[in-house]
C-alpha positions as a printed Julia matrix, in Angstrom:
401×3 Matrix{Float64}:
   4.45  -32.67   10.27
   8.51  -31.45   10.61
   9.13  -30.92    7.53
   6.08  -29.05    6.77
   7.21  -26.73   10.0
  10.27  -25.86    8.29
   8.86  -24.94    4.87
   6.37  -22.94    6.99
   9.2   -20.69    9.09
  10.89  -20.69    6.26
   8.29  -19.43    3.8
   7.19  -16.61    6.83
  10.33  -15.27    6.91
  11.02  -14.67    2.85
   7.65  -13.13    2.05
   8.74  -11.04    4.92
  12.15  -10.05    3.82
  10.79   -9.86    0.35
   7.76   -7.72    1.4
  10.1    -5.15    3.52
  12.59   -4.96    0.84
  10.05   -4.81   -1.94
   7.86   -1.98   -0.75
  11.34   -0.22    0.52
  12.43    0.1    -3.11
   8.71    0.71   -4.45
   8.35    3.22   -2.12
  12.05    5.06   -2.63
  11.32    4.82   -6.79
   7.42    6.53   -6.49
   8.44    9.45   -4.35
  12.01    9.91   -6.81
   9.67    9.42   -9.37
   8.26   13.22   -7.98
  11.08   14.72   -7.78
  12.66   13.64  -10.86
  10.0    14.37  -13.05
   9.85   18.52  -11.67
  13.9    19.04  -12.18
  14.14   17.04  -15.31
  11.21   18.09  -17.36
   9.94   21.07  -15.02
   6.23   19.04  -14.7
   3.24   20.77  -12.85
   2.05   19.67   -9.3
  -1.25   18.54  -11.8
   1.12   16.78  -14.33
   3.29   15.08  -11.85
  -0.02   13.95   -9.84
  -1.51   12.34  -13.74
   1.93   10.83  -13.73
   2.17    8.89  -10.7
  -1.32    8.14  -11.46
  -0.17    6.12  -14.99
   1.62    3.17  -12.74
  -1.2     3.21  -10.47
  -3.89    2.65  -13.24
  -1.78    0.33  -15.15
  -1.05   -1.51  -11.89
  -4.95   -1.05  -11.41
  -5.85   -2.34  -15.3
  -3.4    -5.41  -14.85
  -4.79   -6.56  -11.48
  -8.2    -6.82  -12.59
  -6.82   -8.28  -16.32
  -4.01  -10.35  -15.53
  -5.48  -12.39  -12.21
  -6.58  -15.4   -14.13
  -2.99  -15.67  -15.29
  -1.49  -15.19  -12.56
  -3.55  -17.25  -11.05
  -2.31  -20.27  -13.27
   1.7   -19.81  -12.39
   3.05  -20.2    -9.19
   3.54  -17.26   -6.95
   7.25  -17.52   -7.02
   7.3   -17.23  -10.43
   5.23  -13.91  -10.29
   6.77  -12.6    -7.72
  10.21  -13.23   -9.49
   8.93  -11.59  -13.17
   7.21   -8.79  -11.67
  11.07   -7.96   -9.19
  12.66   -8.22  -13.02
  10.17   -6.29  -14.92
  10.17   -3.3   -12.41
  13.77   -3.08  -12.01
  13.52   -2.61  -15.96
  10.8    -0.49  -16.0
  12.96    1.61  -13.56
  15.78    1.7   -15.54
  14.11    2.82  -18.6
  12.23    5.94  -16.38
  15.78    6.79  -15.7
  17.21    7.28  -19.24
  14.02    8.8   -20.69
  14.82   12.24  -22.65
  11.34   12.59  -23.36
   8.04   12.53  -21.06
   6.13   10.28  -23.5
   9.05    7.59  -22.86
   8.74    8.29  -19.11
   5.3     7.5   -19.36
   5.58    4.28  -21.01
   8.25    3.37  -18.64
   6.29    4.28  -15.57
   3.01    1.95  -17.28
   5.28   -0.79  -17.74
   6.54   -0.22  -13.85
   2.84   -0.39  -12.74
   1.72   -3.68  -14.9
   4.61   -5.21  -13.22
   3.79   -4.32  -10.0
   0.55   -5.95  -10.09
   2.39   -9.27  -10.14
   3.59   -8.74   -7.27
   0.95   -7.92   -3.73
  -2.0   -10.01   -4.7
   0.19  -13.34   -5.23
   2.15  -12.57   -1.73
  -1.02  -11.97    0.58
  -2.45  -15.09   -1.29
   0.46  -17.23   -0.51
   1.51  -15.98    3.19
  -2.56  -16.36    4.31
  -3.46  -19.52    2.43
  -5.0   -22.41    4.48
  -5.22  -19.63    7.9
  -7.94  -17.87    9.89
  -8.7   -16.18   13.41
  -5.3   -15.55   15.67
  -2.93  -17.61   12.98
  -4.24  -15.39    9.68
  -3.62  -12.05   12.48
  -0.33  -13.06   13.09
   0.79  -13.75    9.66
  -1.39  -10.78    8.65
   0.48   -8.85   11.04
   4.07   -9.89   10.32
   3.59   -8.91    6.85
   2.05   -5.86    7.63
   5.01   -4.76    9.63
   7.3    -5.77    6.82
   6.37   -3.9     3.87
   5.23   -0.59    6.22
   8.45   -0.79    7.69
  10.49   -0.76    4.05
   7.71    1.96    3.12
   8.2     4.19    6.54
  12.46    4.03    6.13
  12.45    4.48    2.24
  10.98    8.29    2.38
  13.96    9.61    4.43
  16.42    7.11    2.18
  15.09    8.82   -0.69
  15.01   12.55    0.32
  18.85   11.85    1.22
  19.8    10.42   -2.38
  17.64   12.96   -3.64
  19.44   15.91   -3.02
  22.1    14.45   -4.3
  20.82   13.19   -7.64
  17.29   12.32   -8.73
  18.52    9.28  -10.25
  20.51    7.87   -7.6
  17.51    6.6    -5.46
  15.67    4.98   -9.12
  19.11    2.78   -9.54
  19.08    2.05   -6.16
  15.74    0.52   -6.28
  16.92   -1.46   -9.18
  19.55   -2.98   -7.01
  17.4    -3.76   -3.73
  14.75   -5.74   -6.94
  17.47   -7.19   -8.16
  18.09   -8.73   -4.53
  14.61  -10.01   -4.06
  15.09  -11.59   -7.03
  17.74  -13.9    -5.99
  16.13  -14.45   -2.79
  13.04  -16.25   -3.76
  15.55  -17.99   -6.62
  17.51  -19.4    -3.69
  14.89  -19.4    -1.08
  13.25  -21.93   -3.96
  16.31  -23.31   -4.94
  16.99  -24.66   -1.11
  13.47  -25.35    0.13
  11.91  -28.24   -1.32
   8.2   -27.29   -0.03
   8.52  -23.21   -0.95
   9.39  -24.79   -4.49
   6.23  -26.81   -4.44
   3.56  -24.21   -3.6
   1.14  -25.02   -6.16
  -0.81  -22.08   -8.1
  -3.9   -20.43   -6.28
  -6.36  -22.15   -9.08
  -4.38  -25.7    -8.55
  -4.59  -24.97   -4.2
  -8.41  -23.67   -4.82
  -9.46  -27.07   -6.94
  -7.85  -29.29   -3.91
  -8.84  -27.13   -1.07
 -12.61  -28.84   -0.21
 -13.9   -25.71    2.43
 -16.86  -23.17    2.45
 -16.81  -19.88    1.92
 -17.39  -17.48    5.59
 -16.94  -14.22    4.13
 -17.8   -11.46    6.35
 -20.24   -8.43    5.31
 -18.17   -6.71    7.38
 -15.04   -6.19    4.94
 -17.75   -4.21    1.99
 -17.13   -1.13    4.95
 -13.56   -1.87    5.41
 -12.87   -2.07    1.54
 -15.09    1.58    0.97
 -12.43    2.62    3.94
  -9.31    1.6     2.7
 -10.38    3.86   -0.68
 -10.35    6.82    1.44
  -7.56    6.46    3.4
  -5.49    5.72    0.22
  -6.93    8.88   -1.17
  -5.34   10.73    1.96
  -1.58    8.57    1.6
  -1.62    9.21   -2.02
  -1.99   13.19   -1.01
   0.42   13.3     0.97
   3.47   10.91   -0.66
   2.71   12.72   -3.96
   1.52   16.56   -3.03
   3.02   16.81    0.38
   6.6    16.63   -1.23
   5.77   19.29   -3.26
   3.84   21.65   -0.59
   7.02   21.42    1.4
   9.12   22.54   -1.25
   7.56   25.31   -2.65
   5.52   26.57    0.37
   7.44   25.53    3.37
  10.7    25.84    2.43
  12.39   22.94    3.73
  14.71   20.47    2.24
  13.92   17.2     0.94
  15.5    15.04    3.69
  13.25   16.75    6.53
  10.31   16.33    4.14
  11.3    13.02    4.37
  11.74   12.47    7.86
   8.22   13.97    8.35
   6.75   11.47    6.2
   9.5     8.84    8.3
   7.31    9.49   11.59
   3.9     8.22    9.47
   5.83    5.19    8.24
   7.07    4.21   12.06
   3.8     5.19   13.61
   1.79    2.72   10.82
   4.67   -0.03   11.27
   4.27   -0.12   15.46
   0.5     0.39   15.02
   0.86   -3.16   12.96
   2.75   -5.02   15.78
  -0.14   -4.1    18.5
  -3.18   -4.65   16.29
  -1.43   -8.15   15.84
  -1.3    -8.49   19.26
  -4.89   -8.29   20.04
  -8.22   -9.59   18.45
 -10.85   -7.03   20.06
 -11.02   -5.18   16.97
 -12.23   -7.96   14.75
 -15.59   -8.48   13.36
 -16.65   -4.63   15.46
 -18.72   -2.14   13.39
 -18.55   -0.04   16.17
 -14.69   -0.16   15.61
 -14.39    0.47   11.8
 -16.9     3.26   11.86
 -14.95    4.69   14.35
 -12.05    4.35   12.88
 -13.07    6.34    9.51
 -14.3     9.27   11.54
 -11.42    9.53   13.57
  -9.0     9.94    9.85
 -11.55   12.37    8.95
 -10.88   14.1    12.51
  -7.0    14.05   11.67
  -7.2    15.35    8.19
  -9.46   18.51    9.39
  -7.2    18.89   11.65
  -3.94   19.07    9.37
  -5.75   21.15    7.43
  -5.68   24.02    9.97
  -1.84   23.6     9.37
   0.33   26.45    8.46
   3.63   26.12    6.0
   6.41   27.51    7.6
  10.22   26.24    8.36
  10.17   26.46   12.16
  10.36   24.0    14.69
   6.77   24.93   15.59
   5.28   24.19   11.6
   7.37   20.97   12.0
   5.88   19.53   15.16
   2.45   20.17   14.04
   3.06   18.58   10.93
   4.69   15.54   12.84
   1.77   15.4    15.18
  -0.22   14.68   12.52
   1.45   12.15   10.25
   2.03   10.38   13.44
  -2.14   10.53   13.91
  -2.1     9.7    10.0
   0.44    6.76   10.26
  -2.03    5.21   13.28
  -5.27    5.34   11.61
  -3.91    4.36    7.97
  -2.67    0.91    9.6
  -6.26    0.44   11.54
  -7.82    0.91    8.21
  -6.04   -1.2     6.54
  -5.45   -4.36    8.65
  -9.42   -3.81    8.89
  -9.52   -4.15    4.89
  -6.92   -7.05    4.72
  -8.34   -9.16    7.78
 -12.26   -8.91    7.14
 -11.81   -9.2     3.27
  -9.11  -12.37    3.61
 -11.43  -14.11    6.55
 -13.35  -17.3     5.61
 -12.67  -16.78    2.0
 -11.52  -19.54   -0.18
  -9.55  -17.82   -3.06
  -7.29  -15.66   -1.19
  -5.31  -13.93   -3.93
  -8.22  -13.07   -6.07
  -9.86  -11.34   -2.42
  -6.28   -9.55   -1.99
  -6.65   -8.49   -5.92
  -9.67   -6.63   -4.74
  -8.03   -5.11   -1.98
  -5.46   -4.07   -4.03
  -7.96   -2.89   -6.74
  -9.21   -0.56   -4.33
  -6.67    1.01   -2.79
  -5.33    1.62   -5.97
  -8.52    3.53   -6.82
  -7.67    5.77   -3.97
  -4.49    6.44   -5.1
  -5.55    7.51   -8.3
  -8.39    9.78   -7.22
  -6.03   11.27   -4.41
  -2.78   11.78   -7.86
  -4.78   13.48   -9.86
  -7.81   15.38   -7.92
  -5.0    16.12   -4.95
  -2.41   17.36   -7.85
  -5.51   19.63   -9.36
  -7.09   21.25   -5.89
  -3.17   21.8    -4.76
  -2.3    24.36   -7.9
  -5.53   26.14   -7.4
  -6.5    26.2    -3.66
  -3.56   24.89   -1.71
  -2.66   21.96    0.73
  -5.03   22.37    3.39
  -8.04   22.35    0.97
  -7.3    18.84    0.04
  -7.41   17.81    3.3
 -10.57   19.77    4.42
 -12.33   18.11    1.42
 -10.72   14.39    2.43
 -12.17   15.26    6.13
 -15.58   16.09    4.24
 -15.32   12.73    2.51
 -14.87   10.92    5.25
 -17.96   12.06    6.97
 -20.09   11.27    4.07
 -18.86    7.88    3.37
 -19.48    6.79    7.62
 -23.43    8.28    6.55
 -23.56    6.34    3.77
 -22.14    3.08    5.05
 -24.35    3.29    8.42
 -27.36    4.35    6.16
 -26.82    1.22    3.85
 -25.74   -1.36    6.86
 -28.92   -0.45    9.0
 -31.34   -0.88    5.21
 -29.45   -4.25    5.36
 -30.19   -5.16    8.8
 -33.8    -4.23    8.58
 -34.28   -6.58    4.91
 -32.05   -9.76    6.71
 -35.42   -9.28    9.74
 -37.8    -9.1     7.52
């Protein structure tokens, strides 16, 4: 028992440190990709959106196609392979001299990333329910979101010096995470012995007790990740083109969103009142739509008033994003036997939202402006809630018959 407790503690910290640095590096690379494609290849906003969707599409594709392979591998091996593959792919992208070569590198980058998050999420949540699941989920969410929150400002500062500097910095972080997992596996037998998902499910004699609320949470995660993709991919271009602010200032605004997300994850981890409540899910999605509508009324500029207004928008966006993400992860994992497969669904859905936001966001931005993108997301939020309520009430009536 004492040995298992030690393994749990070491695993808790290793996975959270790896999640922090892994997501920080990924977010830093993703933002640097936007500026690098514009500076080196002179791509339009729409083309940059398509480029950003390349690695998200291959991430989606390999999450679905490679799930069986990853289920047969130990989680630590998947994470190590992911770090090595992403590092090589980013190095290839940084030195690419043609757009075609850069796109191939981005495709590989997304493919190797697909081996990371479903495995991490399935690993830390194995055998946990209720308060214990909420505790580890909250810690994981804080870790990756803190890394994602810091990275835009760091990337913005580095990009002002060179668009390749954050790319190579990200490669160094990938290497550090690889070493962390390898060293932890070498010194801690419990981590080294963690079986594959397939082996774990084969020996875990439990009954699936999943909640149907996960379907509403999953539709919400598609929505909020569409908005997040727009914020991360299109807003830096809008800040540069219309607001006329430097990359570091745009990064600071994105940092506000990240910090708000981090602290919201912490708060959600300390309470359970939001769990298994339909009303909380619906209100969150409506408030997200309201925040996007308010953001669509803002006007660009380099004044302090514009900075404060967008700061408030990003603050609200970050809070609501964290709530929607937690709802999807918790209700998706709760009662489920095969956690990695369920987390793969979670990752696939948020990736779909990312692709939609990157492709259609870039097209709308070029034709109508950034405010119109937010307005469209606000309208979609309201429509989504109406469809969800109609489907839920219809299901409730059928269950009573």
